[in-house]
């Protein structure tokens, strides 16, 4: 039984379906990466897993429990964390407040986690008092990931966390994601920096037009010349 | 027009017809005429908000300025007024304009201490020179027969000329306001324009030499015949009789129909032009600016200029409506320009109709006006129903009946909420 | 026949507190006539109300339009405020040939308005009140006053006519400044008035509007101690609000000193409303005049009975007090002549407005005392 | 083509751009890279007229363009895309493109009212052009979709598409690649090269994808802390110690191995 | 020269009244600014919420008076405030449930919400008048003056009087306290931060486990409290009349805007700016100049920049000038 088991998801925003029986699974402590062309429905699938989209078919199970009917808020309480692709910071609040809000549901002392995030993204320590809306694109992205890390989720979902961040930060980030996974947290992420992402992935999904096209281990997908050419940019 | 449009308009027309059959054609036409003017107003506001996203809440000011035109154009001149103070006024305004221009030039050219010194000197000196010319001129004008005149008077020209002039007045003001205030956004622009509207109305209320201020102007000439004259014209009475109408009813209806014709012509022309504009690359550009100013500017669109353009045009349309309104009323009462009625009600019209949609604005204008008038009797009726079962003379019944008048606004609120609940984007949404 | 009479008053808006008792006054007269069963062979009167808002001419006009064309009323008691009254008169009543009798529109401009003989008022023009007020003030030995007026045609008209009269009689007006009604705060106005100074403050405003705001501010800050109150301010609300704080102040309002007023007050009390509220008696009189004129003309057709209004209102004839409408109807029916006096000592002059008898009042020991009539 | 001289842009006390001087040669595809917060986007925004510089000068073909408004720069042939997509969200994708060209006669009210024929012909041409661009970007099936409903990457493509609607002299691309599928990004890279060769566009490209930079750009300018850190051909830059330390890092592969992940 | 009298005149007619009026506006503006800051729309119903809250408080006051409870020398109404706040909170919560929530879920344009609030305004307007009527009500029963003009003159022997009402002092003190409390609440408490987060990005707040319904409810409750306090203090100082609260809406909005929407400090600053510009720009300096000039001299003119009939215009003109230099208000307000 996978930790996250979202099977046969079908649904969309309006009348037309975007997802057509899409299936995503992540094991405990493993990293799953979704790749695919623009508009394939990757973000939509993430939203569906998080309950921000009404599904017409399929189900979502977390740790064996069916959560298909739960609201996003209830899913947060169940230990799911999510960084959306866009609009992923609180622009008028300071960097530090953004992180604090990430820990909103936590009752323990979250100072160490903040320090951990600052160590991960040193620039944020410098900018802790600055409103997130005044940050550069890449800095914002770091805040967004930091916020999600603050929740200390059991399943962390990241929609293109490395879009716009510099190579050095991207390396750091992937590094940290591996570390996080090692502590037993499952990770589901969408990436366009697909080759780097698949290298650290236990599982890879290639999504095309709302359906699974290829599903395999990260390494296997990397090795498939077809996949490389069509989806990973050669 | 889509099917939905046609259906909606048919419904509103049906309401008017129903009113005609049950309440009499005079009432129906009365509502229709004000509805048409409201539609013109809503069209103007829709241009600013629906096309360009400008939150203008100074509408009452532009309507009032438009209303000034019939007074200044169509009223007969006040004998002696111009000789008494006309020259002084013109001189005073020339001095004021000169001072402002000089100040602007100094502000642009001069630097440092020169600017710091010269600017206040010019402005203060300008102000006192202006007052020195202005005050005696005003006093002289206001001294002429104050209970019946006391104002500069009009030009005695045909009243219909006042309509475009009213639009021009409003456009002129909009130009000045737009030049200064259009840098503001959303609610900040709203409150700034709200203030400007208040200022304009305050000027109209307090500058008696202009249009008698709160003393009001009555008996403004009309573009259509007087009912009394019709009633005493044998030809008309005969015609009326051939329709089986008594002269009084016939004359009042005939006059209202004449107004309806005029207003309808204006409205249709405006709608035609607006539709053409909106469905052209110009309209597309406007929507782009509304959606995202930064991007539109980066795509080469001069956002400031376009905002100014639409602000002026929309205001001009409001001014036109203001002039039409005064023409219909036959009197100018500056005290009646209150923002609830002339700003927020118009906004309600635009939003209920469907912002961004010309037909929506027209529909909203007519419908909301109809409701504004009808909720009063409905409020009474509702209270009558509620209290019908109660014992006569009971305190609760008395209290309820007492409160019936307040049911008017309450009913309006309920209807407004109902419409917005079932058509949250307006009755005829943009797309 | 069932005859409908319209009542167009500002039930909502800035004068909403005054409108209620006025309408009740008018309806009292109508009920009296209906109950008597003597009007035009047993016709009954049905009142129909419409909200004139007092400030929105368009709404007032639309309301009157409805009254006339939908409800088919034969006459209208109203409008309430001068501006709105003029609008509905010119735009609706005149074209339809319907009579309007206003209890309270007092602007001097209405005297000279072209009205085809369709407009009357049971209150006097403010031009007259200005004179009377000037006299009263000077008689108290006060030579210098500050004036504040509500910024509408009523306030401005009254303040101007007062200033002219007061100056002509040798007084000085230190300042004649407007205040707008319904503002949240009047500190600025009070400050300016205090700076101008004067031995008394003339408040040509409304008692449940800015007028009271100004008085409150002036008392609290000690700017003035003596106030002069014209009609818009004289009412029970005034002493309820200020009581002994305005002892020594005085004023006047159109009202008859005759017993008529007292009779009306009793009738009002019996009917359960406050008859002392401004213009309530005038509204009673306005309605009464209409019905008496109908009776005199023998028809409810306004085109005919409009010419009878002056007849029934003025001498010669038997004097008619409030509550005696039945008696009046009978006299007229019998071919006699009446001189309606009513609650406000109606005497129509000129083109049909009240000649104006004024009641002089003073505040003593926190009570409104009637000093005399002039 | 563009020369930036000692440019400063301060936010309060913070120096986002701190005395940057650089030149973008006519006909080049210049890469602009640097760590997050180096001041790249701020520099773009100053050049493009969105922000007023604190001090310094920007010239275009010798002409001073410092502080000109964005729409004026557009008319001089300077186009830009936004790092965070700025689509016209309530308009269709095709309208987003069609509104771009300047000087459309239908943009004056008079013509809109009374000169419909002329407008119709122009619109036909625009329509064809827009469809070509959409085809190229592989999103022609979305032409009638509201732009606000596009996916993150699709919006980026639309940003790029707008610059292809007119003949520009110089185009500033702020991270067009972020969020765009790498296969498609390669195609976009080809198009940029083609526009550069065939139509003579000059490009200035901000990008964090070093493959893309390496394949396309010459020269590459590196910014850090508001200043220019290094400049030169891509291959050189990638060897530069300072650049590696501040920006590139030592590469992921080593770390992955060292960490021993799956 | 008579500096003392000049000073007293200025205090009595400009500074004290403007300060207390400013505090009244500020309290009202706080409610508007809070709703704007968190729920992101201009709430036109706020004036009528104030009227309703005050109406209920008055009913409570009457109840207390009937029971003989009093806290003299303070007005009894202060004791009835919690009751007023509670009822008003229930009303606005109900309104939110029945009306606003629908549009929030639909993510409607702010302007739609503004229009909806106009509808709510009409309805509340009716309810208030229905419950307590249109008449003016005086419900201040405490000690009215701290210093009365007469007593001051007698005590000091000056020609000018100085009056200070207890309600004025209560209002100013309350305004300062409330602003401080609100500022602290929004910036330092968990709930306050969650409210700001919600206002910034509703979806993301949801993803962080913030319960939007709770945020909205807390916002409305605070707004109801602010409205009731503001309305009651205003009513105590002047008097209660339903119609006036609608009129109060305009200067309140002006105050909120000029200070910068969404910022409690801005509301206070805005309130004082509007009040002082109304009162001081139209003040006639004749008397003050007379005291300052040589003995026995009086200036001929009023020394007034503009007549009081333009006082509203003046305050708006100042507002516009401020906005021209600070387009989102003095304290960098929000803008949707
Ligand atoms: N409005 C502002 N107020 C204050 N600081 C700002 C503002 N805008 C940007 N900054 C700061 O300026 C610096 C440069 O930002 P800029 O967006 O130019 O970076 P960048 O090089 O484009 O980075 P990225 O690669 O992440 O997009 C950042 O540290 C940012 O925090
Ligand atoms: N709010 C929306 N309403 C309607 N359609 C939408 C909406 N959001 C996305 N879509 C459509 O759904 C499809 C899938 O979008 P989605 O955002 O899931 O793509 P994606 O795979 O994440 O792409 P990208 O890599 O570009 O982010 C797209 O064709 C898009 O146009
Ligand atoms: C009700 C009255 C006080 C009205 C006033 N007399 C007027 O003419 O406006
Ligand atoms: Mg996506
Ligand atoms: Mg950037």
mmCIF file with all atom_site columns, N, CA and C in Angstrom, chain B residues 90-129:
data_model
loop_
_atom_site.group_PDB
_atom_site.id
_atom_site.type_symbol
_atom_site.label_atom_id
_atom_site.label_alt_id
_atom_site.label_comp_id
_atom_site.label_asym_id
_atom_site.label_entity_id
_atom_site.label_seq_id
_atom_site.pdbx_PDB_ins_code
_atom_site.Cartn_x
_atom_site.Cartn_y
_atom_site.Cartn_z
_atom_site.occupancy
_atom_site.B_iso_or_equiv
_atom_site.pdbx_formal_charge
_atom_site.auth_seq_id
_atom_site.auth_comp_id
_atom_site.auth_asym_id
_atom_site.auth_atom_id
_atom_site.pdbx_PDB_model_num
ATOM 1   N N  . UNK B 1 90  ? -14.863 87.789 -16.045 1.00 0.00 ? 90  UNK B N  1
ATOM 2   C CA . UNK B 1 90  ? -13.962 87.305 -17.087 1.00 0.00 ? 90  UNK B CA 1
ATOM 3   C C  . UNK B 1 90  ? -12.536 87.672 -16.742 1.00 0.00 ? 90  UNK B C  1
ATOM 4   N N  . UNK B 1 91  ? -12.356 88.912 -16.308 1.00 0.00 ? 91  UNK B N  1
ATOM 5   C CA . UNK B 1 91  ? -11.019 89.364 -15.927 1.00 0.00 ? 91  UNK B CA 1
ATOM 6   C C  . UNK B 1 91  ? -10.479 88.513 -14.789 1.00 0.00 ? 91  UNK B C  1
ATOM 7   N N  . UNK B 1 92  ? -11.334 88.266 -13.792 1.00 0.00 ? 92  UNK B N  1
ATOM 8   C CA . UNK B 1 92  ? -10.899 87.494 -12.629 1.00 0.00 ? 92  UNK B CA 1
ATOM 9   C C  . UNK B 1 92  ? -10.439 86.108 -13.060 1.00 0.00 ? 92  UNK B C  1
ATOM 10  N N  . UNK B 1 93  ? -11.227 85.472 -13.927 1.00 0.00 ? 93  UNK B N  1
ATOM 11  C CA . UNK B 1 93  ? -10.856 84.121 -14.352 1.00 0.00 ? 93  UNK B CA 1
ATOM 12  C C  . UNK B 1 93  ? -9.576  84.157 -15.176 1.00 0.00 ? 93  UNK B C  1
ATOM 13  N N  . UNK B 1 94  ? -9.445  85.215 -15.986 1.00 0.00 ? 94  UNK B N  1
ATOM 14  C CA . UNK B 1 94  ? -8.224  85.336 -16.784 1.00 0.00 ? 94  UNK B CA 1
ATOM 15  C C  . UNK B 1 94  ? -7.014  85.436 -15.857 1.00 0.00 ? 94  UNK B C  1
ATOM 16  N N  . UNK B 1 95  ? -7.147  86.268 -14.820 1.00 0.00 ? 95  UNK B N  1
ATOM 17  C CA . UNK B 1 95  ? -6.048  86.427 -13.862 1.00 0.00 ? 95  UNK B CA 1
ATOM 18  C C  . UNK B 1 95  ? -5.737  85.093 -13.191 1.00 0.00 ? 95  UNK B C  1
ATOM 19  N N  . UNK B 1 96  ? -6.788  84.399 -12.770 1.00 0.00 ? 96  UNK B N  1
ATOM 20  C CA . UNK B 1 96  ? -6.580  83.116 -12.097 1.00 0.00 ? 96  UNK B CA 1
ATOM 21  C C  . UNK B 1 96  ? -5.873  82.135 -13.017 1.00 0.00 ? 96  UNK B C  1
ATOM 22  N N  . UNK B 1 97  ? -6.360  82.050 -14.262 1.00 0.00 ? 97  UNK B N  1
ATOM 23  C CA . UNK B 1 97  ? -5.754  81.118 -15.215 1.00 0.00 ? 97  UNK B CA 1
ATOM 24  C C  . UNK B 1 97  ? -4.298  81.497 -15.451 1.00 0.00 ? 97  UNK B C  1
ATOM 25  N N  . UNK B 1 98  ? -4.064  82.808 -15.576 1.00 0.00 ? 98  UNK B N  1
ATOM 26  C CA . UNK B 1 98  ? -2.700  83.275 -15.787 1.00 0.00 ? 98  UNK B CA 1
ATOM 27  C C  . UNK B 1 98  ? -1.796  82.882 -14.638 1.00 0.00 ? 98  UNK B C  1
ATOM 28  N N  . UNK B 1 99  ? -2.294  83.075 -13.421 1.00 0.00 ? 99  UNK B N  1
ATOM 29  C CA . UNK B 1 99  ? -1.484  82.754 -12.242 1.00 0.00 ? 99  UNK B CA 1
ATOM 30  C C  . UNK B 1 99  ? -1.160  81.269 -12.206 1.00 0.00 ? 99  UNK B C  1
ATOM 31  N N  . UNK B 1 100 ? -2.189  80.440 -12.479 1.00 0.00 ? 100 UNK B N  1
ATOM 32  C CA . UNK B 1 100 ? -1.960  78.995 -12.456 1.00 0.00 ? 100 UNK B CA 1
ATOM 33  C C  . UNK B 1 100 ? -0.930  78.610 -13.514 1.00 0.00 ? 100 UNK B C  1
ATOM 34  N N  . UNK B 1 101 ? -1.095  79.188 -14.708 1.00 0.00 ? 101 UNK B N  1
ATOM 35  C CA . UNK B 1 101 ? -0.166  78.868 -15.794 1.00 0.00 ? 101 UNK B CA 1
ATOM 36  C C  . UNK B 1 101 ? 1.254   79.265 -15.400 1.00 0.00 ? 101 UNK B C  1
ATOM 37  N N  . UNK B 1 102 ? 1.376   80.466 -14.842 1.00 0.00 ? 102 UNK B N  1
ATOM 38  C CA . UNK B 1 102 ? 2.688   80.954 -14.433 1.00 0.00 ? 102 UNK B CA 1
ATOM 39  C C  . UNK B 1 102 ? 3.285   80.015 -13.385 1.00 0.00 ? 102 UNK B C  1
ATOM 40  N N  . UNK B 1 103 ? 2.443   79.614 -12.441 1.00 0.00 ? 103 UNK B N  1
ATOM 41  C CA . UNK B 1 103 ? 2.918   78.714 -11.386 1.00 0.00 ? 103 UNK B CA 1
ATOM 42  C C  . UNK B 1 103 ? 3.424   77.409 -11.991 1.00 0.00 ? 103 UNK B C  1
ATOM 43  N N  . UNK B 1 104 ? 2.670   76.898 -12.958 1.00 0.00 ? 104 UNK B N  1
ATOM 44  C CA . UNK B 1 104 ? 3.077   75.632 -13.583 1.00 0.00 ? 104 UNK B CA 1
ATOM 45  C C  . UNK B 1 104 ? 4.421   75.803 -14.280 1.00 0.00 ? 104 UNK B C  1
ATOM 46  N N  . UNK B 1 105 ? 4.552   76.937 -15.001 1.00 0.00 ? 105 UNK B N  1
ATOM 47  C CA . UNK B 1 105 ? 5.809   77.186 -15.710 1.00 0.00 ? 105 UNK B CA 1
ATOM 48  C C  . UNK B 1 105 ? 6.969   77.270 -14.721 1.00 0.00 ? 105 UNK B C  1
ATOM 49  N N  . UNK B 1 106 ? 6.738   78.022 -13.633 1.00 0.00 ? 106 UNK B N  1
ATOM 50  C CA . UNK B 1 106 ? 7.803   78.149 -12.629 1.00 0.00 ? 106 UNK B CA 1
ATOM 51  C C  . UNK B 1 106 ? 8.152   76.785 -12.060 1.00 0.00 ? 106 UNK B C  1
ATOM 52  N N  . UNK B 1 107 ? 7.126   76.031 -11.779 1.00 0.00 ? 107 UNK B N  1
ATOM 53  C CA . UNK B 1 107 ? 7.347   74.719 -11.185 1.00 0.00 ? 107 UNK B CA 1
ATOM 54  C C  . UNK B 1 107 ? 8.192   73.836 -12.106 1.00 0.00 ? 107 UNK B C  1
ATOM 55  N N  . UNK B 1 108 ? 8.004   74.028 -13.408 1.00 0.00 ? 108 UNK B N  1
ATOM 56  C CA . UNK B 1 108 ? 8.755   73.197 -14.354 1.00 0.00 ? 108 UNK B CA 1
ATOM 57  C C  . UNK B 1 108 ? 10.165  73.733 -14.573 1.00 0.00 ? 108 UNK B C  1
ATOM 58  N N  . UNK B 1 109 ? 10.255  75.056 -14.776 1.00 0.00 ? 109 UNK B N  1
ATOM 59  C CA . UNK B 1 109 ? 11.523  75.622 -15.213 1.00 0.00 ? 109 UNK B CA 1
ATOM 60  C C  . UNK B 1 109 ? 12.456  75.926 -14.052 1.00 0.00 ? 109 UNK B C  1
ATOM 61  N N  . UNK B 1 110 ? 11.926  76.653 -13.085 1.00 0.00 ? 110 UNK B N  1
ATOM 62  C CA . UNK B 1 110 ? 12.818  77.171 -12.048 1.00 0.00 ? 110 UNK B CA 1
ATOM 63  C C  . UNK B 1 110 ? 13.291  76.043 -11.144 1.00 0.00 ? 110 UNK B C  1
ATOM 64  N N  . UNK B 1 111 ? 14.386  76.300 -10.454 1.00 0.00 ? 111 UNK B N  1
ATOM 65  C CA . UNK B 1 111 ? 14.962  75.289 -9.567  1.00 0.00 ? 111 UNK B CA 1
ATOM 66  C C  . UNK B 1 111 ? 15.299  75.929 -8.229  1.00 0.00 ? 111 UNK B C  1
ATOM 67  N N  . UNK B 1 112 ? 15.385  75.098 -7.240  1.00 0.00 ? 112 UNK B N  1
ATOM 68  C CA . UNK B 1 112 ? 15.936  75.508 -5.948  1.00 0.00 ? 112 UNK B CA 1
ATOM 69  C C  . UNK B 1 112 ? 15.214  76.676 -5.307  1.00 0.00 ? 112 UNK B C  1
ATOM 70  N N  . UNK B 1 113 ? 16.011  77.641 -4.845  1.00 0.00 ? 113 UNK B N  1
ATOM 71  C CA . UNK B 1 113 ? 15.477  78.726 -4.038  1.00 0.00 ? 113 UNK B CA 1
ATOM 72  C C  . UNK B 1 113 ? 14.513  79.598 -4.840  1.00 0.00 ? 113 UNK B C  1
ATOM 73  N N  . UNK B 1 114 ? 14.822  79.793 -6.106  1.00 0.00 ? 114 UNK B N  1
ATOM 74  C CA . UNK B 1 114 ? 13.957  80.632 -6.948  1.00 0.00 ? 114 UNK B CA 1
ATOM 75  C C  . UNK B 1 114 ? 12.551  80.047 -6.952  1.00 0.00 ? 114 UNK B C  1
ATOM 76  N N  . UNK B 1 115 ? 12.494  78.733 -7.160  1.00 0.00 ? 115 UNK B N  1
ATOM 77  C CA . UNK B 1 115 ? 11.204  78.069 -7.217  1.00 0.00 ? 115 UNK B CA 1
ATOM 78  C C  . UNK B 1 115 ? 10.499  78.181 -5.865  1.00 0.00 ? 115 UNK B C  1
ATOM 79  N N  . UNK B 1 116 ? 11.249  77.912 -4.828  1.00 0.00 ? 116 UNK B N  1
ATOM 80  C CA . UNK B 1 116 ? 10.682  77.912 -3.486  1.00 0.00 ? 116 UNK B CA 1
ATOM 81  C C  . UNK B 1 116 ? 10.094  79.268 -3.135  1.00 0.00 ? 116 UNK B C  1
ATOM 82  N N  . UNK B 1 117 ? 10.712  80.310 -3.690  1.00 0.00 ? 117 UNK B N  1
ATOM 83  C CA . UNK B 1 117 ? 10.283  81.664 -3.357  1.00 0.00 ? 117 UNK B CA 1
ATOM 84  C C  . UNK B 1 117 ? 9.180   82.131 -4.294  1.00 0.00 ? 117 UNK B C  1
ATOM 85  N N  . UNK B 1 118 ? 9.406   81.904 -5.590  1.00 0.00 ? 118 UNK B N  1
ATOM 86  C CA . UNK B 1 118 ? 8.512   82.463 -6.602  1.00 0.00 ? 118 UNK B CA 1
ATOM 87  C C  . UNK B 1 118 ? 7.146   81.791 -6.574  1.00 0.00 ? 118 UNK B C  1
ATOM 88  N N  . UNK B 1 119 ? 7.144   80.502 -6.312  1.00 0.00 ? 119 UNK B N  1
ATOM 89  C CA . UNK B 1 119 ? 5.887   79.763 -6.412  1.00 0.00 ? 119 UNK B CA 1
ATOM 90  C C  . UNK B 1 119 ? 4.832   80.291 -5.451  1.00 0.00 ? 119 UNK B C  1
ATOM 91  N N  . UNK B 1 120 ? 5.141   80.357 -4.152  1.00 0.00 ? 120 UNK B N  1
ATOM 92  C CA . UNK B 1 120 ? 4.121   80.882 -3.245  1.00 0.00 ? 120 UNK B CA 1
ATOM 93  C C  . UNK B 1 120 ? 3.772   82.333 -3.534  1.00 0.00 ? 120 UNK B C  1
ATOM 94  N N  . UNK B 1 121 ? 4.767   83.121 -3.930  1.00 0.00 ? 121 UNK B N  1
ATOM 95  C CA . UNK B 1 121 ? 4.487   84.526 -4.218  1.00 0.00 ? 121 UNK B CA 1
ATOM 96  C C  . UNK B 1 121 ? 3.461   84.623 -5.340  1.00 0.00 ? 121 UNK B C  1
ATOM 97  N N  . UNK B 1 122 ? 3.715   83.900 -6.416  1.00 0.00 ? 122 UNK B N  1
ATOM 98  C CA . UNK B 1 122 ? 2.791   83.943 -7.555  1.00 0.00 ? 122 UNK B CA 1
ATOM 99  C C  . UNK B 1 122 ? 1.407   83.464 -7.137  1.00 0.00 ? 122 UNK B C  1
ATOM 100 N N  . UNK B 1 123 ? 1.372   82.378 -6.368  1.00 0.00 ? 123 UNK B N  1
ATOM 101 C CA . UNK B 1 123 ? 0.062   81.824 -6.029  1.00 0.00 ? 123 UNK B CA 1
ATOM 102 C C  . UNK B 1 123 ? -0.722  82.730 -5.095  1.00 0.00 ? 123 UNK B C  1
ATOM 103 N N  . UNK B 1 124 ? -0.031  83.258 -4.088  1.00 0.00 ? 124 UNK B N  1
ATOM 104 C CA . UNK B 1 124 ? -0.731  84.148 -3.154  1.00 0.00 ? 124 UNK B CA 1
ATOM 105 C C  . UNK B 1 124 ? -1.157  85.426 -3.848  1.00 0.00 ? 124 UNK B C  1
ATOM 106 N N  . UNK B 1 125 ? -0.233  86.008 -4.610  1.00 0.00 ? 125 UNK B N  1
ATOM 107 C CA . UNK B 1 125 ? -0.563  87.240 -5.316  1.00 0.00 ? 125 UNK B CA 1
ATOM 108 C C  . UNK B 1 125 ? -1.714  86.997 -6.279  1.00 0.00 ? 125 UNK B C  1
ATOM 109 N N  . UNK B 1 126 ? -1.636  85.860 -6.978  1.00 0.00 ? 126 UNK B N  1
ATOM 110 C CA . UNK B 1 126 ? -2.699  85.507 -7.916  1.00 0.00 ? 126 UNK B CA 1
ATOM 111 C C  . UNK B 1 126 ? -4.034  85.398 -7.203  1.00 0.00 ? 126 UNK B C  1
ATOM 112 N N  . UNK B 1 127 ? -4.023  84.745 -6.043  1.00 0.00 ? 127 UNK B N  1
ATOM 113 C CA . UNK B 1 127 ? -5.268  84.545 -5.305  1.00 0.00 ? 127 UNK B CA 1
ATOM 114 C C  . UNK B 1 127 ? -5.879  85.881 -4.909  1.00 0.00 ? 127 UNK B C  1
ATOM 115 N N  . UNK B 1 128 ? -5.029  86.774 -4.402  1.00 0.00 ? 128 UNK B N  1
ATOM 116 C CA . UNK B 1 128 ? -5.599  88.049 -3.945  1.00 0.00 ? 128 UNK B CA 1
ATOM 117 C C  . UNK B 1 128 ? -6.062  88.894 -5.117  1.00 0.00 ? 128 UNK B C  1
ATOM 118 N N  . UNK B 1 129 ? -5.299  88.881 -6.209  1.00 0.00 ? 129 UNK B N  1
ATOM 119 C CA . UNK B 1 129 ? -5.723  89.645 -7.384  1.00 0.00 ? 129 UNK B CA 1
ATOM 120 C C  . UNK B 1 129 ? -7.060  89.103 -7.878  1.00 0.00 ? 129 UNK B C  1
#
